[in-house]
CSV table of C-alpha atoms in Angstrom, one decimal:
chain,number,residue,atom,x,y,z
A,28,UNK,CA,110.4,92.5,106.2
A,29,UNK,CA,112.2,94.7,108.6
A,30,UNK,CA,112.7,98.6,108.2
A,31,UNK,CA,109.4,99.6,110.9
A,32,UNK,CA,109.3,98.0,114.4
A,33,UNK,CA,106.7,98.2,116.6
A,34,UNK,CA,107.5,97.2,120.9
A,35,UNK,CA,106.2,95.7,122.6
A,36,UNK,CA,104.6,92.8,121.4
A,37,UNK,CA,101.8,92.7,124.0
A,38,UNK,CA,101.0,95.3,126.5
A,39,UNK,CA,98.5,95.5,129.7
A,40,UNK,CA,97.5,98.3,131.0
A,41,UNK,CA,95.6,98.7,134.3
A,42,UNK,CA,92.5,101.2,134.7
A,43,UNK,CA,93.9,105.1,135.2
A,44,UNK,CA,97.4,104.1,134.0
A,45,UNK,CA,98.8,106.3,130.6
A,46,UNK,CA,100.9,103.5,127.8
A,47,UNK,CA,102.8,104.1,125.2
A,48,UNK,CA,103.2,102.0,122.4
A,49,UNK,CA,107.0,102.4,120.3
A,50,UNK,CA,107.0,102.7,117.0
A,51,UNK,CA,110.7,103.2,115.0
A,52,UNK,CA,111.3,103.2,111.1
A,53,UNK,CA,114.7,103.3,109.8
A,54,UNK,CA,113.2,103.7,105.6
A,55,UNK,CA,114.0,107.0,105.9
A,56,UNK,CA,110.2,107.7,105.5
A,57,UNK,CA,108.5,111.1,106.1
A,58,UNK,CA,105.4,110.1,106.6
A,59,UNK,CA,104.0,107.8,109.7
A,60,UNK,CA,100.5,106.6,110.6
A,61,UNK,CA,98.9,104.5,113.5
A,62,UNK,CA,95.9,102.6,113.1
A,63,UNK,CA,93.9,100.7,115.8
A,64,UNK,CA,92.1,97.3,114.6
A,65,UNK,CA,89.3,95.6,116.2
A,66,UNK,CA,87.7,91.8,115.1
A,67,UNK,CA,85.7,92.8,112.1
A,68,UNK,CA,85.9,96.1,111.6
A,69,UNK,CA,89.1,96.9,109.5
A,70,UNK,CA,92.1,99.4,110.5
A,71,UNK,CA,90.8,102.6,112.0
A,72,UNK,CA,93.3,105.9,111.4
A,73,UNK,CA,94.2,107.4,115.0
A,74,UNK,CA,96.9,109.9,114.2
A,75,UNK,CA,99.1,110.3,111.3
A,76,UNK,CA,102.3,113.1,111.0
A,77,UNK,CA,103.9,114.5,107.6
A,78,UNK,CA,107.1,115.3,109.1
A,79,UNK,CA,109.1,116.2,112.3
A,80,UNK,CA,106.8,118.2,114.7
A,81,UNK,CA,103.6,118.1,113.1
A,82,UNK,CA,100.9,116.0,113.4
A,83,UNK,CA,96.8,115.4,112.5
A,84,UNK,CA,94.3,113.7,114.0
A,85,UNK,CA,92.4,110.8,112.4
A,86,UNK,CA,89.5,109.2,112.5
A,87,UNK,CA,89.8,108.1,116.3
A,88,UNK,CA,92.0,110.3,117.5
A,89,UNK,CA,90.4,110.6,121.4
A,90,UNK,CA,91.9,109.1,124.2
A,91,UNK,CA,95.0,109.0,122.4
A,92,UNK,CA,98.0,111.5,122.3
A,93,UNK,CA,101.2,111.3,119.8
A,94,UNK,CA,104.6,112.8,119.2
A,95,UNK,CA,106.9,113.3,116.0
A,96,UNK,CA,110.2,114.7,117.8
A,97,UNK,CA,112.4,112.7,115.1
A,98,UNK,CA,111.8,111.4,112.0
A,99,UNK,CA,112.7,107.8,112.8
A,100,UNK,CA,110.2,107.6,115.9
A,101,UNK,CA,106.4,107.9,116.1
A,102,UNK,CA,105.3,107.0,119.6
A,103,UNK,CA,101.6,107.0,120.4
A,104,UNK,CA,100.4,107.0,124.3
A,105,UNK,CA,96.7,106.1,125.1
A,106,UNK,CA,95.6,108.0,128.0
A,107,UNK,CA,93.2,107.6,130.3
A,108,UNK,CA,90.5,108.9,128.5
A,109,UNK,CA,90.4,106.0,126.0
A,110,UNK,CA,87.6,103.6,128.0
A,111,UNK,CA,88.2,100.8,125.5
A,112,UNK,CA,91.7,100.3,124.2
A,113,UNK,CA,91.9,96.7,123.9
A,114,UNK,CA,92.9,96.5,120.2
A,115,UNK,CA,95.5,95.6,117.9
A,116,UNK,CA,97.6,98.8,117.4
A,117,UNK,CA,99.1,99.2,113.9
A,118,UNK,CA,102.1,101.2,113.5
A,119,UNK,CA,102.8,102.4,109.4
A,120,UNK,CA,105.1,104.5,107.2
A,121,UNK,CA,105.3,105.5,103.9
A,122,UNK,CA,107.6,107.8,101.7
A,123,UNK,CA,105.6,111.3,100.6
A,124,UNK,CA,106.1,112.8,96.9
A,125,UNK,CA,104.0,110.2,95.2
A,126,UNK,CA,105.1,106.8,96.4
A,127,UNK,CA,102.0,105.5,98.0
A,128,UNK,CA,102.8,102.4,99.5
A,129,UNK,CA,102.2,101.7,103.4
A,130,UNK,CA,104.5,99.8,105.3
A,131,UNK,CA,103.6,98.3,108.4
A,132,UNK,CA,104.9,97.6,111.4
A,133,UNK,CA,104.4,94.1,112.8
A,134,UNK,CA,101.6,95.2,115.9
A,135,UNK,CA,101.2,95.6,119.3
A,136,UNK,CA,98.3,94.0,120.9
A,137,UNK,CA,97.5,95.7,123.9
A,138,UNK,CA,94.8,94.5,126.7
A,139,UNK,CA,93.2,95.7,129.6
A,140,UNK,CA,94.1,94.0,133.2
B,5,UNK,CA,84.6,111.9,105.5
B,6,UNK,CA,85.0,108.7,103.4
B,7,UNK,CA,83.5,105.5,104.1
B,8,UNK,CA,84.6,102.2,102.4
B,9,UNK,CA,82.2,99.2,103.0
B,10,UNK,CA,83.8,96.0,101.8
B,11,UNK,CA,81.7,92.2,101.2
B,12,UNK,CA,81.7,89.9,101.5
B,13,UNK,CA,83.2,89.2,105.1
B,14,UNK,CA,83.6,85.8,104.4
B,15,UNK,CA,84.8,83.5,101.0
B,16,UNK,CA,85.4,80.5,100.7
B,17,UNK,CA,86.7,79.0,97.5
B,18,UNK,CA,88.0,75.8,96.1
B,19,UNK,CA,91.3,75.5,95.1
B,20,UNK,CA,91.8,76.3,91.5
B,21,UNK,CA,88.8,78.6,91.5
B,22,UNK,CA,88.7,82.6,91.8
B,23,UNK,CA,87.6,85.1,94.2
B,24,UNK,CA,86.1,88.2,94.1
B,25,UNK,CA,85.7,91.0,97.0
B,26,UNK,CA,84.1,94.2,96.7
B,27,UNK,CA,84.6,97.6,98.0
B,28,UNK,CA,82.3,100.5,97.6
B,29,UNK,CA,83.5,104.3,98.9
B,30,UNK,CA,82.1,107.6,99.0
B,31,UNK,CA,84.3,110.2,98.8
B,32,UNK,CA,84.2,111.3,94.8
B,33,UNK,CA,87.6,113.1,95.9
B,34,UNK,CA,89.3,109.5,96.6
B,35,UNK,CA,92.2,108.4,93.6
B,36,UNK,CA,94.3,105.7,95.4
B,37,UNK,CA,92.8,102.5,96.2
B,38,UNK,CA,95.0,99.6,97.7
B,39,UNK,CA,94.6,96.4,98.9
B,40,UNK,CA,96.2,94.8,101.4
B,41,UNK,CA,97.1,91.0,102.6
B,42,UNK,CA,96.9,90.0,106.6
B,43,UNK,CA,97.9,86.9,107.1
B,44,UNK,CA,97.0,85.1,110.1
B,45,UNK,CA,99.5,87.0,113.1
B,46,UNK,CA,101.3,88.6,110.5
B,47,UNK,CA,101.1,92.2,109.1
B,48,UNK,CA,99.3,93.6,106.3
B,49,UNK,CA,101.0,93.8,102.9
B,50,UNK,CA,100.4,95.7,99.9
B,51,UNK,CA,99.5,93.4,97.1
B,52,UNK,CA,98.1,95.6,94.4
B,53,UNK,CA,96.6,99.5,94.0
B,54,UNK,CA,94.9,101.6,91.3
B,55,UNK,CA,94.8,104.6,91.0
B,56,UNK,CA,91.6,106.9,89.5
B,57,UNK,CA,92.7,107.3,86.1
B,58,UNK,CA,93.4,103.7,85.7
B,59,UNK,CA,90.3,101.2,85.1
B,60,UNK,CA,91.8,97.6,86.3
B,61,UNK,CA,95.3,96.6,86.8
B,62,UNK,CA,96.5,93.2,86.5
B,63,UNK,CA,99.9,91.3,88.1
B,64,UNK,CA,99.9,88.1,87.6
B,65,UNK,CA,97.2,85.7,89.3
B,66,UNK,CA,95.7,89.5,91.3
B,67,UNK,CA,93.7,92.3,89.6
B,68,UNK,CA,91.8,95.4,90.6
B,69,UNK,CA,88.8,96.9,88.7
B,70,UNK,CA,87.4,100.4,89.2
B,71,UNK,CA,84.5,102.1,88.3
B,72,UNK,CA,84.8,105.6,89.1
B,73,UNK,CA,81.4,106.6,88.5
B,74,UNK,CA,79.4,103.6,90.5
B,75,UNK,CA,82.5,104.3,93.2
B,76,UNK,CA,83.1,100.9,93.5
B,77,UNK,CA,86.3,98.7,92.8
B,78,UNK,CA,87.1,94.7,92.7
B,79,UNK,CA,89.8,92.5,93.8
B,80,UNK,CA,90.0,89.2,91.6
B,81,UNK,CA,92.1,86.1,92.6
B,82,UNK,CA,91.9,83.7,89.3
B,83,UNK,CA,93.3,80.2,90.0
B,84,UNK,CA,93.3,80.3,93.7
B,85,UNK,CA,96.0,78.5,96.0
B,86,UNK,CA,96.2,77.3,99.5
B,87,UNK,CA,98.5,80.5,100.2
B,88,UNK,CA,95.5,82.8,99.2
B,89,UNK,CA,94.2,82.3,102.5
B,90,UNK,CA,93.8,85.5,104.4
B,91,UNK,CA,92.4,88.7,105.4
B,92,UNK,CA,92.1,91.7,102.3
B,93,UNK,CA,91.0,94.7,103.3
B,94,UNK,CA,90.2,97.3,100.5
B,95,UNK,CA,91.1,100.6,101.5
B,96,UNK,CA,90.7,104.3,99.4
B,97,UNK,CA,92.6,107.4,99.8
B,98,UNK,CA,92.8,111.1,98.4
B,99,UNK,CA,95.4,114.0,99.3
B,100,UNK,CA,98.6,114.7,99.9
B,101,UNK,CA,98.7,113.0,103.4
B,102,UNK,CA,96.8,109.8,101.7
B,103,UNK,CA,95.5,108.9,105.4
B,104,UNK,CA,93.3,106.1,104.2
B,105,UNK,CA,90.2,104.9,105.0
B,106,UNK,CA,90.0,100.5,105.2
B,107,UNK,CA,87.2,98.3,104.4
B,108,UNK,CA,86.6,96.0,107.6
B,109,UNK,CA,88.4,93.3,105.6
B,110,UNK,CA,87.1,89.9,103.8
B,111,UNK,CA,88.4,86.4,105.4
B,112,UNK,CA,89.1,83.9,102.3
B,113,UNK,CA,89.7,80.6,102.8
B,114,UNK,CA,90.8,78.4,99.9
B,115,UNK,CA,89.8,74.6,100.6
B,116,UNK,CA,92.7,72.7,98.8
């Protein structure tokens, strides 16, 4: 069940203030996603990365900024600019060269003051 | 880009009985197609996945149809249990990256 960890659990941010949401596999994985989910409308792709030092946008990708400076860590910071980042943040990996299966992280939910 | 549409929102079944969701995509260039398990607080878990030159796949009480050509693809619970409750989302997926693209998920509830 382990193997991706997500921190924090919960997370408020006030209006004008930049968060970042942790996101650390130790699978040994190349690949790392994050996903935003909202009540009834499925997982929604914000960034992904393919290895150290690169990374693509996704479906959603505005208002929110990532890094890939290790392989381990995929941290994903909503800015500003997002205007509605109340959601349920989904962190994932996955190991590249065929194996398609996702694992995810357990969540952070994070909520406007 | 690809867009999966997934119904119904809502099932419920009675215990014993079997469910079926449904997914539809658009993307011809999609060839992966999981499905994932959310259980209530928990996170999602892959419980089964075909891929396009495979028509169903079955493991054990779960199995997933596809019909390339209509673009759509099934998930079917035979002799549901109490523990089938949750959230499936369908999802599909094509390239190397295999950033996919989810259904907006069905609730099932089996009533024991």
């Amino acid at each position: 069940d382990g193997g991706i960890t997500q921190s924090p659990k919960y997370l408020f941010r006030k209006e004008g203030q930049n968060v970042t949401l942790s996101c650390e596999q130790n699978l040994n994985h190349d690949a790392m996603y994050w996903y935003r989910q909202d009540p009834g409308q499925g997982l929604r792709l914000i960034y992904y990365s393919q290895i150290v030092n690169d990374f693509q946008k996704g479906d959603i990708a505005e208002g929110y900024s990532v890094s890939r400076e290790k392989k381990e860590s995929f941290p994903l910071t909503v800015t500003s600019a997002q205007k509605n980042p109340t959601a349920f943040y989904l962190c994932a990996s996955r190991l590249t060269g065929g194996n398609e299966k996702l694992f995810f992280g357990s969540g952070t939910q994070l909520s406007v003051l | 880009g690809e867009n999966v549409e997934q119904h119904p929102s809502t099932l419920s079944v009675q215990e014993g009985d079997s469910a079926v969701i449904k997914c539809t995509y658009s993307d011809s260039a999609s060839n992966y197609f999981p499905w994932y398990k959310q259980e209530l607080g928990k996170r999602p878990q892959l419980i089964i996945d075909i891929r396009s030159n495979v028509g169903e796949k079955k493991d054990q009480r779960i199995a997933v149809t596809l019909n390339k050509t209509a673009k759509h693809f099934s998930l079917h619970i035979t002799e549901t249990q109490p523990e089938d409750s949750a959230v499936y989302f369908c999802a599909a997926g094509s390239g190397s990256a295999r950033q996919l693209t989810f259904g907006s998920g069905t609730q099932l509830t089996v009533l024991p």
